[in-house]
mmCIF file of C-alpha atoms in Angstrom:
data_model
loop_
_atom_site.group_PDB
_atom_site.id
_atom_site.type_symbol
_atom_site.label_atom_id
_atom_site.label_comp_id
_atom_site.label_asym_id
_atom_site.label_seq_id
_atom_site.Cartn_x
_atom_site.Cartn_y
_atom_site.Cartn_z
ATOM 1 C CA MET I 1 -33.761 10.448 31.898
ATOM 2 C CA VAL I 2 -30.669 11.492 29.665
ATOM 3 C CA ASP I 3 -31.153 8.286 27.252
ATOM 4 C CA ASP I 4 -34.408 9.114 26.788
ATOM 5 C CA MET I 5 -33.855 12.606 25.561
ATOM 6 C CA PRO I 6 -35.325 13.247 21.777
ATOM 7 C CA GLU I 7 -32.892 14.995 19.467
ATOM 8 C CA LEU I 8 -32.318 18.366 20.064
ATOM 9 C CA ARG I 9 -33.434 21.164 17.315
ATOM 10 C CA PRO I 10 -33.007 24.546 17.702
ATOM 11 C CA VAL I 11 -36.011 26.788 18.989
ATOM 12 C CA PRO I 12 -37.598 29.148 16.413
ATOM 13 C CA ILE I 13 -37.112 32.578 17.954
ATOM 14 C CA GLU I 14 -40.492 33.683 17.311
ATOM 15 C CA GLU I 15 -41.563 31.017 20.016
ATOM 16 C CA ILE I 16 -39.364 32.664 22.768
ATOM 17 C CA LEU I 17 -40.681 36.112 21.655
ATOM 18 C CA GLU I 18 -44.018 34.996 22.762
ATOM 19 C CA GLN I 19 -43.076 33.664 26.179
ATOM 20 C CA HIS I 20 -44.051 36.805 28.093
ATOM 21 C CA LYS I 21 -47.148 36.181 26.989
ATOM 22 C CA VAL I 22 -47.772 32.430 27.767
ATOM 23 C CA ARG I 23 -49.436 30.974 31.011
ATOM 24 C CA TYR I 24 -49.594 27.255 31.935
ATOM 25 C CA ILE I 25 -52.266 25.636 34.195
ATOM 26 C CA LEU I 26 -51.391 22.940 36.483
ATOM 27 C CA ARG I 27 -54.450 21.277 38.201
ATOM 28 C CA THR I 28 -53.544 19.845 41.778
ATOM 29 C CA CYS I 29 -55.203 18.263 44.689
ATOM 30 C CA ALA I 30 -53.895 20.608 47.441
ATOM 31 C CA HIS I 31 -53.742 23.928 45.563
ATOM 32 C CA GLY I 32 -56.193 23.860 42.813
ATOM 33 C CA ASP I 33 -55.000 25.168 39.561
ATOM 34 C CA ILE I 34 -51.651 26.603 39.649
ATOM 35 C CA VAL I 35 -50.671 29.149 36.936
ATOM 36 C CA LEU I 36 -47.322 29.008 35.924
ATOM 37 C CA LYS I 37 -45.182 31.395 33.530
ATOM 38 C CA HIS I 38 -41.569 31.535 32.007
ATOM 39 C CA ILE I 39 -39.010 33.317 34.724
ATOM 40 C CA THR I 40 -38.197 36.794 34.110
ATOM 41 C CA LYS I 41 -34.492 38.037 33.995
ATOM 42 C CA ARG I 42 -35.040 40.115 36.848
ATOM 43 C CA MET I 43 -36.716 37.272 39.116
ATOM 44 C CA LYS I 44 -33.831 34.666 37.944
ATOM 45 C CA GLY I 45 -31.160 36.893 39.229
ATOM 46 C CA HIS I 46 -32.493 37.294 42.560
ATOM 47 C CA LEU I 47 -33.099 33.456 42.926
ATOM 48 C CA ASP I 48 -29.888 32.541 41.600
ATOM 49 C CA VAL I 49 -28.590 34.449 44.571
ATOM 50 C CA ILE I 50 -30.840 32.731 47.001
ATOM 51 C CA ARG I 51 -30.035 29.272 45.636
ATOM 52 C CA ALA I 52 -26.257 29.617 45.695
ATOM 53 C CA TYR I 53 -26.630 30.304 49.193
ATOM 54 C CA ARG I 54 -29.119 27.603 50.480
ATOM 55 C CA TYR I 55 -26.824 25.019 48.235
ATOM 56 C CA PRO I 56 -23.389 25.654 47.887
ATOM 57 C CA LYS I 57 -22.953 22.706 45.907
ATOM 58 C CA ALA I 58 -25.050 23.645 43.237
ATOM 59 C CA ALA I 59 -22.406 25.807 41.327
ATOM 60 C CA GLU I 60 -19.917 22.957 41.150
ATOM 61 C CA LEU I 61 -22.665 20.834 40.109
ATOM 62 C CA ASP I 62 -23.826 23.243 37.268
ATOM 63 C CA ALA I 63 -20.404 23.216 36.268
ATOM 64 C CA GLU I 64 -20.072 19.773 35.872
ATOM 65 C CA ALA I 65 -23.700 19.355 34.190
ATOM 66 C CA SER I 66 -22.325 21.480 31.471
ATOM 67 C CA ILE I 67 -19.515 19.029 30.702
ATOM 68 C CA VAL I 68 -20.948 15.712 31.338
ATOM 69 C CA TYR I 69 -24.837 16.615 29.871
ATOM 70 C CA PRO I 70 -23.300 17.186 25.888
ATOM 71 C CA ILE I 71 -21.580 13.794 26.275
ATOM 72 C CA ALA I 72 -23.929 11.578 27.765
ATOM 73 C CA MET I 73 -26.539 12.898 24.906
ATOM 74 C CA ALA I 74 -24.158 12.262 22.311
ATOM 75 C CA GLU I 75 -25.277 9.587 19.805
ATOM 76 C CA GLY I 76 -23.451 6.310 21.013
ATOM 77 C CA ALA I 77 -22.592 7.807 24.555
ATOM 78 C CA ASP I 78 -21.138 5.222 27.396
ATOM 79 C CA SER I 79 -23.326 3.997 30.089
ATOM 80 C CA GLU I 80 -20.686 5.564 32.652
ATOM 81 C CA ALA I 81 -21.444 8.838 31.443
ATOM 82 C CA ILE I 82 -25.345 8.624 31.028
ATOM 83 C CA GLU I 83 -25.387 7.111 34.727
ATOM 84 C CA ARG I 84 -23.368 10.330 35.751
ATOM 85 C CA ALA I 85 -25.210 12.894 34.058
ATOM 86 C CA ASN I 86 -28.609 11.165 35.609
ATOM 87 C CA ALA I 87 -26.826 11.129 39.078
ATOM 88 C CA ILE I 88 -25.922 14.943 38.579
ATOM 89 C CA ALA I 89 -29.747 15.820 37.478
ATOM 90 C CA ALA I 90 -31.048 13.909 40.511
ATOM 91 C CA GLU I 91 -28.721 16.060 42.999
ATOM 92 C CA LEU I 92 -29.739 19.572 41.060
ATOM 93 C CA ALA I 93 -33.322 18.436 41.115
ATOM 94 C CA PRO I 94 -34.169 19.826 44.637
ATOM 95 C CA THR I 95 -32.038 22.787 44.276
ATOM 96 C CA MET I 96 -34.115 24.054 41.104
ATOM 97 C CA ASP I 97 -37.460 23.737 43.321
ATOM 98 C CA ILE I 98 -36.321 27.360 44.361
ATOM 99 C CA TYR I 99 -37.182 28.879 41.144
ATOM 100 C CA ALA I 100 -40.976 27.747 41.279
ATOM 101 C CA LEU I 101 -41.295 31.251 43.331
ATOM 102 C CA GLY I 102 -40.198 32.920 39.998
ATOM 103 C CA CYS I 103 -42.365 30.620 37.886
ATOM 104 C CA ILE I 104 -45.844 30.323 40.112
ATOM 105 C CA GLU I 105 -48.272 33.321 39.593
ATOM 106 C CA PHE I 106 -50.642 31.912 41.500
ATOM 107 C CA PRO I 107 -51.166 30.869 44.628
ATOM 108 C CA PHE I 108 -48.862 33.901 45.334
ATOM 109 C CA LEU I 109 -45.755 32.820 47.404
ATOM 110 C CA THR I 110 -43.349 35.097 48.416
ATOM 111 C CA THR I 111 -41.077 33.104 51.181
ATOM 112 C CA SER I 112 -39.134 30.185 50.963
ATOM 113 C CA ASP I 113 -41.375 29.070 54.086
ATOM 114 C CA ASP I 114 -44.298 29.505 51.553
ATOM 115 C CA LEU I 115 -42.467 27.573 48.881
ATOM 116 C CA ASP I 116 -41.689 24.604 51.360
ATOM 117 C CA ALA I 117 -45.254 24.449 52.286
ATOM 118 C CA PHE I 118 -46.334 24.521 48.814
ATOM 119 C CA TRP I 119 -43.967 21.581 47.884
ATOM 120 C CA GLU I 120 -45.083 19.692 50.800
ATOM 121 C CA ALA I 121 -48.661 19.710 50.287
ATOM 122 C CA LEU I 122 -48.253 18.295 46.717
ATOM 123 C CA GLU I 123 -48.891 14.592 45.657
ATOM 124 C CA PRO I 124 -45.457 12.818 44.585
ATOM 125 C CA VAL I 125 -46.967 12.803 40.999
ATOM 126 C CA GLU I 126 -47.710 16.416 41.277
ATOM 127 C CA GLN I 127 -44.092 17.244 42.680
ATOM 128 C CA GLU I 128 -42.566 15.430 39.447
ATOM 129 C CA ALA I 129 -45.112 17.400 37.092
ATOM 130 C CA MET I 130 -44.235 20.665 39.010
ATOM 131 C CA ARG I 131 -40.299 19.804 38.408
ATOM 132 C CA GLN I 132 -41.095 18.885 34.785
ATOM 133 C CA MET I 133 -42.484 22.305 34.236
ATOM 134 C CA LEU I 134 -39.975 24.015 35.768
ATOM 135 C CA ILE I 135 -37.367 22.713 33.565
ATOM 136 C CA VAL I 136 -39.368 23.939 30.314
ATOM 137 C CA LEU I 137 -40.168 27.393 32.205
ATOM 138 C CA THR I 138 -36.498 28.258 33.362
ATOM 139 C CA ALA I 139 -34.864 26.905 29.994
ATOM 140 C CA TRP I 140 -32.477 29.430 28.305
ATOM 141 C CA ASP I 141 -29.526 27.331 26.903
ATOM 142 C CA ARG I 142 -31.329 25.918 24.057
ATOM 143 C CA ALA I 143 -30.299 26.160 20.618
ATOM 144 C CA VAL I 144 -32.136 28.985 18.701
ATOM 145 C CA ASP I 145 -33.144 29.347 15.159
ATOM 146 C CA TYR I 146 -33.057 33.093 14.062
ATOM 147 C CA SER I 147 -34.384 32.752 10.669
ATOM 148 C CA TYR I 148 -37.874 34.587 11.693
ATOM 149 C CA LEU I 149 -35.747 37.841 12.707
ATOM 150 C CA GLU I 150 -34.154 37.899 9.359
ATOM 151 C CA ILE I 151 -37.262 37.576 7.618
ATOM 152 C CA CYS I 152 -38.825 40.525 9.993
ATOM 153 C CA GLU I 153 -35.537 42.869 9.096
ATOM 154 C CA ARG I 154 -35.972 42.430 5.612
ATOM 155 C CA PHE I 155 -39.907 43.258 5.863
ATOM 156 C CA HIS I 156 -39.772 45.902 8.119
ATOM 157 C CA VAL I 157 -42.025 43.911 10.746
ATOM 158 C CA GLU I 158 -40.933 45.007 14.435
ATOM 159 C CA VAL I 159 -41.135 42.166 16.799
ATOM 160 C CA VAL I 160 -39.540 43.667 19.975
ATOM 161 C CA ASP I 161 -42.384 46.228 21.522
ATOM 162 C CA ARG I 162 -42.025 47.876 25.117
ATOM 163 C CA ASP I 163 -44.336 44.947 26.591
ATOM 164 C CA LEU I 164 -41.970 42.739 25.820
ATOM 165 C CA ILE I 165 -39.072 44.976 27.195
ATOM 166 C CA ARG I 166 -40.941 45.450 30.109
ATOM 167 C CA SER I 167 -41.752 41.757 30.881
ATOM 168 C CA MET I 168 -38.796 39.974 29.276
ATOM 169 C CA THR I 169 -38.415 36.450 30.420
ATOM 170 C CA TYR I 170 -34.634 35.678 30.671
ATOM 171 C CA GLU I 171 -34.583 33.215 27.746
ATOM 172 C CA GLN I 172 -35.984 36.091 25.741
ATOM 173 C CA TYR I 173 -33.225 38.491 27.254
ATOM 174 C CA LEU I 174 -30.515 35.920 26.161
ATOM 175 C CA ALA I 175 -32.095 35.311 22.879
ATOM 176 C CA LEU I 176 -31.991 39.086 22.055
ATOM 177 C CA HIS I 177 -28.643 40.062 23.662
ATOM 178 C CA SER I 178 -27.064 37.128 21.527
ATOM 179 C CA VAL I 179 -28.354 39.179 18.357
ATOM 180 C CA VAL I 180 -26.957 42.866 19.728
ATOM 181 C CA VAL I 181 -23.606 41.246 20.856
ATOM 182 C CA GLN I 182 -23.482 39.394 17.187
ATOM 183 C CA GLU I 183 -24.137 42.757 15.299
ATOM 184 C CA HIS I 184 -21.792 44.463 17.391
ATOM 185 C CA GLU I 185 -19.249 41.727 16.823
ATOM 186 C CA ALA I 186 -20.044 42.186 13.035
ATOM 187 C CA THR I 187 -19.452 45.996 13.266
ATOM 188 C CA ARG I 188 -16.245 46.153 15.168
ATOM 189 C CA LYS I 189 -14.674 43.542 12.696
ATOM 190 C CA LEU I 190 -16.013 45.775 9.697
ATOM 191 C CA TYR I 191 -14.264 48.748 11.249
ATOM 192 C CA SER I 192 -10.858 46.682 12.109
ATOM 193 C CA ASP I 193 -10.836 45.382 8.607
ATOM 194 C CA MET I 194 -11.537 49.162 7.198
ATOM 195 C CA GLY I 195 -8.075 49.965 9.556
ATOM 196 C CA VAL I 196 -10.268 52.058 12.003
ATOM 197 C CA ARG I 197 -9.602 51.383 16.025
ATOM 198 C CA MET I 198 -12.830 50.982 18.154
#
């Protein structure tokens, strides 16, 4: 529920940079131990297309959520905004189930039919736990604290290696791409201030 959300704090970039190595275990009656991972950039792109096809209204709800959620989570938010945010969250929840295909490493699921059978076999409490895990494993729009990167740059410590690039999660991609874009904009501004066109 939105009114139970803790105060939001920036996520340290060093935590995000470890995502591709981390696995989670969710113990269930029907499937035994489910092995979960953060969604990758490549898989999220594929599943976004499937989600848009299966749930045509999802894009409209996503857009509304991007406006309503910050209002509902603000201090002193009115009950109407909170109620609407909860209604949107309830409508969006089933559309997010498709992302389980990108987050479950074991058991191996490949089709929508596999996924439907997977969800049906879970107990209601396990379905809720799985949905809570998907929220964590598909998160991508959190505020990020980049101070670790600044320290590593100052002391010449390499933080991005080939393994990370090959296995990049969606949130890792967005966080690192943001750094590249900011550096590019800073360079562009510097040249512009010097009167050089780019």
